[in-house]
Amino acid sequence: MTSSIGIKIANGEFYPVLSGNAAGKKRLILTTVHDDQRSVQIDLYRSETGDMNDASYIGSLVVENISPKSKGEPSIELVIASDGSEELSAEALDMDADSSGERQRLNVLLQASDQNNAYDIPDFELESEPVSTPPAGLFEEPKPVVEKHEAKPFPLIPILIAAIVLLALVALLLFWPLARKSEKTDPAPVQTVAEVAGTKTATSTGPEQAPAEVKPATVAKNESTPKLAEPAVKPVPEPAPVVPPAAASVSSKRTRPAAPVKSYKVPRTIPKEGFKYRIGWGDTLWDISEAFYRNPWLYPRIASFNKIRNPDLIISGTFVRIPPKN
């Protein structure tokens, strides 16, 4: 079985970094856990099964000359390399640039194998998971980052659409009152027979003459006086009522997928030393506590038992031990 070289993380689990039988390199981003911490010690272990139960202490890397800052602020880049034998090498770099814009290299010491040098609780935290790097060269000087400002295309189409909409609104505001006024105008007056008879007549050859007096016509007794038909006025149709559109259906709320621990076969009894559970993507201590204890409010017991400093931050793929409920 291939052995692994790894570190002990905050919850006490073994985290593999390098293969014990092959050349390789790993890049870690570390930070401090105490205020004004000037050094960081990384204890290295060798394990055949990838577990701290059979891990043997092989030495410690001590990173010194860290700038004093509040805990969690420094960002330390550590590169650990192995040539496939027992030889290990490491270099460290302070990723926070100083006032001149340069990054400071830090001293790294490899202490001899002595179990008394190892810490029970690590004095560092991982800012991110280890990332593999190519075997060549431990460090390369960081290249300055040149910001590229790409020219954004001029938003011509949205401006044209907005202009067309604006012109349509202006035209509607101008012509709407005129259309309403033309609908409300009265129809032309209809002349009666008397008015037609009383109009002036003129000839093309003679002067204008005074209109003769128009006498009312004699109507026979058995005849009825004709009546002029009144002009038919078409009623203006009333506008159809506007029916509001149906309310859009409310989209269903997005639900979070079930945590992997909810489908895990939980044992009925938990031993005194705790039950080992591998954290899956999507698990939280709240879900784990609900699955094992039937009570999600007991999640601080799991965090305290595993020495987890931040219960909201757990790493997928690592193991936690579930202590007995009582």
Coordinates of C-alpha atoms in Angstrom, one line a residue:
M1 CA 0.0 0.0 0.0
T2 CA 1.3 3.5 -0.9
S3 CA 2.0 5.7 2.1
S4 CA 1.1 9.3 2.3
I5 CA 2.7 12.4 3.9
G6 CA 0.2 14.7 5.4
I7 CA -0.7 17.2 8.1
K8 CA -3.0 17.3 11.0
I9 CA -5.8 19.8 10.6
A10 CA -7.9 21.5 13.2
N11 CA -10.5 18.8 13.7
G12 CA -7.7 16.2 14.3
E13 CA -8.0 14.4 11.0
F14 CA -5.2 13.4 8.7
Y15 CA -5.0 15.5 5.5
P16 CA -2.8 14.0 2.8
V17 CA -0.4 16.4 1.1
L18 CA 2.3 14.3 -0.8
S19 CA 2.7 10.7 -1.9
G20 CA 5.5 9.1 0.3
N21 CA 6.9 7.1 -2.6
A22 CA 6.8 9.6 -5.5
A23 CA 8.3 13.0 -6.3
G24 CA 5.9 15.8 -6.2
K25 CA 5.1 19.2 -4.9
K26 CA 2.1 20.8 -3.0
R27 CA 1.1 24.4 -2.5
L28 CA -0.7 25.4 0.8
I29 CA -2.2 28.7 1.8
L30 CA -2.0 29.1 5.6
T31 CA -3.0 31.7 8.1
T32 CA -2.5 32.3 11.9
V33 CA -4.8 31.5 14.7
H34 CA -3.4 33.9 17.3
D35 CA -2.9 37.7 17.3
D36 CA 0.6 38.9 16.6
Q37 CA 1.8 35.3 15.8
R38 CA 5.4 35.5 14.4
S39 CA 5.8 31.8 13.4
V40 CA 3.8 28.8 12.3
Q41 CA 4.6 25.1 12.9
I42 CA 3.3 22.5 10.5
D43 CA 3.7 18.9 11.8
L44 CA 4.2 16.3 9.1
Y45 CA 3.0 12.7 9.5
R46 CA 3.3 9.5 7.4
S47 CA 0.3 7.2 7.2
E48 CA -0.4 4.0 5.2
T49 CA -4.3 4.2 5.5
G50 CA -4.7 8.0 5.4
D51 CA -5.8 8.1 9.0
M52 CA -4.3 9.6 12.2
N53 CA -4.8 6.3 14.0
D54 CA -1.7 4.8 12.3
A55 CA 0.1 8.0 11.4
S56 CA 3.7 8.4 12.6
Y57 CA 5.3 11.8 13.2
I58 CA 8.2 12.5 10.8
G59 CA 9.1 16.1 11.5
S60 CA 7.9 19.7 11.6
L61 CA 8.2 22.7 9.3
V62 CA 8.6 26.0 11.2
V63 CA 7.8 29.2 9.2
E64 CA 9.4 32.3 10.9
N65 CA 9.5 36.1 10.5
I66 CA 5.8 36.5 9.9
S67 CA 4.6 40.1 10.2
P68 CA 2.6 40.6 13.4
K69 CA -1.1 41.0 12.5
S70 CA -4.5 40.0 13.9
K71 CA -5.3 36.3 13.7
G72 CA -6.6 35.1 10.3
E73 CA -5.2 38.2 8.4
P74 CA -1.8 36.9 7.2
S75 CA -1.8 34.8 4.0
I76 CA 1.3 32.5 3.9
E77 CA 2.1 30.5 0.7
L78 CA 4.0 27.3 1.6
V79 CA 5.4 24.9 -1.1
I80 CA 6.4 21.5 0.1
A81 CA 8.4 19.3 -2.3
S82 CA 9.6 15.7 -2.1
D83 CA 12.1 13.9 -4.3
G84 CA 10.5 10.5 -3.8
S85 CA 12.8 9.4 -1.0
E86 CA 13.2 10.7 2.5
E87 CA 14.3 14.2 1.5
L88 CA 11.7 17.0 1.9
S89 CA 12.2 20.7 1.1
A90 CA 10.0 23.7 1.6
E91 CA 9.8 27.5 1.0
A92 CA 7.4 30.1 2.2
L93 CA 6.3 33.5 0.9
D94 CA 4.2 36.2 2.6
M95 CA 1.5 37.0 0.0
D96 CA 0.6 40.4 1.6
A97 CA 2.8 43.0 -0.2
D98 CA 4.6 45.6 1.9
S99 CA 4.5 49.4 1.3
S100 CA 7.0 49.0 -1.6
G101 CA 4.8 46.4 -3.3
E102 CA 7.2 43.4 -2.8
R103 CA 6.4 40.1 -1.1
Q104 CA 8.6 38.9 1.7
R105 CA 10.2 35.5 1.7
L106 CA 10.0 33.7 5.0
N107 CA 12.4 31.4 6.8
V108 CA 11.5 27.7 6.8
L109 CA 13.2 25.3 9.2
L110 CA 12.8 21.5 9.0
Q111 CA 13.1 20.1 12.5
A112 CA 14.3 16.6 13.2
S113 CA 11.8 13.8 14.0
D114 CA 10.8 14.3 17.6
Q115 CA 7.3 13.6 18.8
N116 CA 7.7 16.2 21.6
N117 CA 7.9 18.9 19.0
A118 CA 4.4 18.1 17.6
Y119 CA 1.4 20.2 18.6
D120 CA -1.8 18.5 19.8
I121 CA -3.8 21.3 18.2
P122 CA -2.3 23.0 15.1
D123 CA -1.4 26.7 15.4
F124 CA -2.4 27.4 11.8
E125 CA -5.5 27.2 9.6
L126 CA -5.9 26.4 5.9
E127 CA -7.3 29.2 3.9
S128 CA -7.9 26.9 0.9
E129 CA -7.4 23.2 0.1
P130 CA -3.9 22.1 -1.1
V131 CA -3.3 22.6 -4.8
S132 CA -0.9 20.5 -6.8
T133 CA 2.0 22.3 -8.6
P134 CA 4.4 21.1 -11.2
P135 CA 7.6 19.4 -10.0
A136 CA 9.9 22.0 -11.6
G137 CA 11.2 24.9 -9.4
L138 CA 9.9 25.6 -5.9
F139 CA 9.1 29.2 -6.4
E140 CA 8.8 31.7 -9.2
E141 CA 8.8 35.4 -8.6
P142 CA 5.2 36.7 -8.8
K143 CA 4.5 38.6 -12.0
P144 CA 2.8 41.9 -11.7
V145 CA -0.8 41.8 -12.6
V146 CA -1.6 44.0 -15.5
E147 CA -5.2 45.1 -15.6
K148 CA -6.8 45.0 -19.1
H149 CA -9.5 47.4 -19.8
E150 CA -11.5 46.1 -22.7
A151 CA -13.5 48.6 -24.7
K152 CA -17.2 47.9 -24.2
P153 CA -19.4 48.1 -27.3
F154 CA -21.6 51.1 -27.6
P155 CA -25.2 50.1 -26.7
L156 CA -26.7 51.3 -30.0
I157 CA -29.7 48.9 -30.1
P158 CA -31.1 49.8 -26.6
I159 CA -30.8 53.5 -27.4
L160 CA -32.7 53.1 -30.7
I161 CA -35.4 51.2 -28.9
A162 CA -35.7 53.8 -26.2
A163 CA -35.8 56.6 -28.8
I164 CA -38.6 54.8 -30.8
V165 CA -40.7 54.3 -27.6
L166 CA -40.2 58.0 -26.6
L167 CA -41.3 59.2 -30.1
A168 CA -44.4 57.0 -29.9
L169 CA -45.3 58.4 -26.5
V170 CA -44.9 62.0 -27.8
A171 CA -47.0 61.3 -30.9
L172 CA -49.7 59.8 -28.7
L173 CA -49.8 62.8 -26.4
L174 CA -50.1 65.2 -29.3
F175 CA -52.8 63.4 -31.4
W176 CA -54.9 62.0 -28.7
P177 CA -56.6 65.3 -27.7
L178 CA -57.3 66.1 -31.5
A179 CA -58.9 62.7 -32.0
R180 CA -61.1 63.1 -28.9
K181 CA -62.1 66.7 -30.0
S182 CA -63.1 65.5 -33.5
E183 CA -65.4 62.8 -32.0
K184 CA -67.2 65.4 -29.8
T185 CA -68.0 67.9 -32.6
D186 CA -71.7 68.5 -33.4
P187 CA -73.1 67.4 -36.8
A188 CA -73.9 70.0 -39.5
P189 CA -77.3 71.7 -39.0
V190 CA -80.2 70.5 -41.3
Q191 CA -82.1 73.3 -43.1
T192 CA -85.9 73.2 -42.9
V193 CA -88.4 73.8 -45.7
A194 CA -89.1 77.3 -44.5
E195 CA -85.4 78.2 -44.5
V196 CA -84.9 76.8 -48.0
A197 CA -88.0 78.8 -49.3
G198 CA -86.8 82.0 -47.6
T199 CA -83.3 82.0 -49.1
K200 CA -82.4 84.8 -51.5
T201 CA -82.4 84.1 -55.2
A202 CA -80.2 86.0 -57.7
T203 CA -80.0 86.0 -61.5
S204 CA -77.0 86.5 -63.6
T205 CA -78.5 89.4 -65.6
G206 CA -80.6 91.4 -63.2
P207 CA -80.1 93.0 -59.9
E208 CA -80.9 91.4 -56.7
Q209 CA -84.6 91.5 -55.9
A210 CA -86.2 91.4 -52.5
P211 CA -87.5 88.0 -51.7
A212 CA -91.2 87.6 -52.1
E213 CA -93.2 87.0 -49.0
V214 CA -93.8 83.4 -48.6
K215 CA -97.3 82.5 -47.7
P216 CA -98.2 79.2 -46.0
A217 CA -99.6 76.7 -48.4
T218 CA -103.2 75.7 -48.2
V219 CA -103.5 72.2 -47.1
A220 CA -106.6 70.1 -47.8
K221 CA -108.6 68.9 -44.9
N222 CA -108.2 65.2 -45.7
E223 CA -104.4 65.6 -46.2
S224 CA -101.9 65.5 -43.4
T225 CA -99.1 67.9 -43.3
P226 CA -95.9 66.2 -44.4
K227 CA -93.2 66.0 -41.8
L228 CA -89.5 66.0 -42.6
A229 CA -87.6 63.0 -41.4
E230 CA -85.2 63.8 -38.6
P231 CA -81.6 63.1 -39.3
A232 CA -80.5 59.8 -37.9
V233 CA -77.7 60.3 -35.4
K234 CA -75.5 57.2 -34.9
P235 CA -74.8 56.5 -31.3
V236 CA -71.2 56.5 -30.3
P237 CA -70.3 53.0 -29.2
E238 CA -69.0 52.8 -25.7
P239 CA -65.4 51.5 -25.3
A240 CA -65.2 47.9 -24.3
P241 CA -64.2 47.4 -20.7
V242 CA -60.6 46.5 -20.3
V243 CA -60.1 43.1 -18.7
P244 CA -56.9 43.0 -16.7
P245 CA -54.7 40.1 -17.6
A246 CA -54.6 37.1 -15.3
A247 CA -52.1 37.3 -12.6
A248 CA -48.9 35.5 -13.4
S249 CA -48.5 32.3 -11.5
V250 CA -46.1 32.6 -8.7
S251 CA -43.1 30.5 -9.3
S252 CA -42.4 28.0 -6.7
K253 CA -39.6 28.9 -4.2
R254 CA -36.2 27.2 -4.8
T255 CA -35.6 24.6 -2.2
R256 CA -32.2 23.4 -1.0
P257 CA -31.3 19.8 -2.0
A258 CA -31.3 17.3 0.8
A259 CA -28.0 16.9 2.6
P260 CA -26.1 13.6 2.0
V261 CA -26.3 12.7 5.7
K262 CA -30.1 12.5 5.5
S263 CA -29.8 9.4 3.3
Y264 CA -27.0 7.9 5.4
K265 CA -27.8 4.8 7.5
V266 CA -27.4 6.1 11.0
P267 CA -26.5 3.5 13.7
R268 CA -28.9 3.0 16.6
T269 CA -26.2 3.3 19.2
I270 CA -23.0 5.4 19.1
P271 CA -19.9 4.1 20.9
K272 CA -18.1 6.1 23.5
E273 CA -15.2 7.0 21.3
G274 CA -17.7 8.3 18.7
F275 CA -18.9 7.3 15.3
K276 CA -16.7 8.2 12.3
Y277 CA -18.6 10.0 9.5
R278 CA -17.3 11.3 6.2
I279 CA -18.6 14.8 5.4
G280 CA -20.3 15.0 2.0
W281 CA -20.8 18.0 -0.2
G282 CA -23.9 19.8 1.1
D283 CA -23.7 18.5 4.7
T284 CA -23.8 20.9 7.7
L285 CA -23.4 20.2 11.4
W286 CA -27.0 21.1 11.7
D287 CA -28.1 18.3 9.3
I288 CA -25.6 15.8 10.9
S289 CA -26.9 16.6 14.4
E290 CA -30.5 16.1 13.2
A291 CA -29.6 12.8 11.5
F292 CA -27.7 11.2 14.4
Y293 CA -29.5 12.8 17.4
R294 CA -32.9 13.6 15.9
N295 CA -32.2 17.1 17.3
P296 CA -30.4 19.7 15.1
W297 CA -29.8 22.0 18.1
L298 CA -27.1 19.6 19.4
Y299 CA -24.7 20.5 16.6
P300 CA -22.3 22.4 19.1
R301 CA -21.7 19.1 20.8
I302 CA -20.2 17.7 17.6
A303 CA -18.2 20.8 17.0
S304 CA -16.8 20.8 20.5
F305 CA -15.9 17.1 20.3
N306 CA -14.0 17.6 17.1
K307 CA -12.5 20.9 18.1
I308 CA -14.0 22.7 15.2
R309 CA -13.5 26.4 15.7
N310 CA -16.1 27.6 13.3
P311 CA -19.2 25.3 13.1
D312 CA -20.3 27.0 9.9
L313 CA -17.1 26.0 8.1
I314 CA -16.5 22.2 7.5
I315 CA -14.5 20.6 4.6
S316 CA -16.1 18.1 2.3
G317 CA -14.2 14.8 2.2
T318 CA -12.9 15.0 5.8
F319 CA -14.1 12.9 8.7
V320 CA -15.8 13.9 12.0
R321 CA -16.6 11.8 15.0
I322 CA -20.1 11.8 16.3
P323 CA -20.0 11.6 20.2
P324 CA -22.8 9.8 22.1
K325 CA -25.8 11.9 22.8
N326 CA -25.6 11.4 26.6

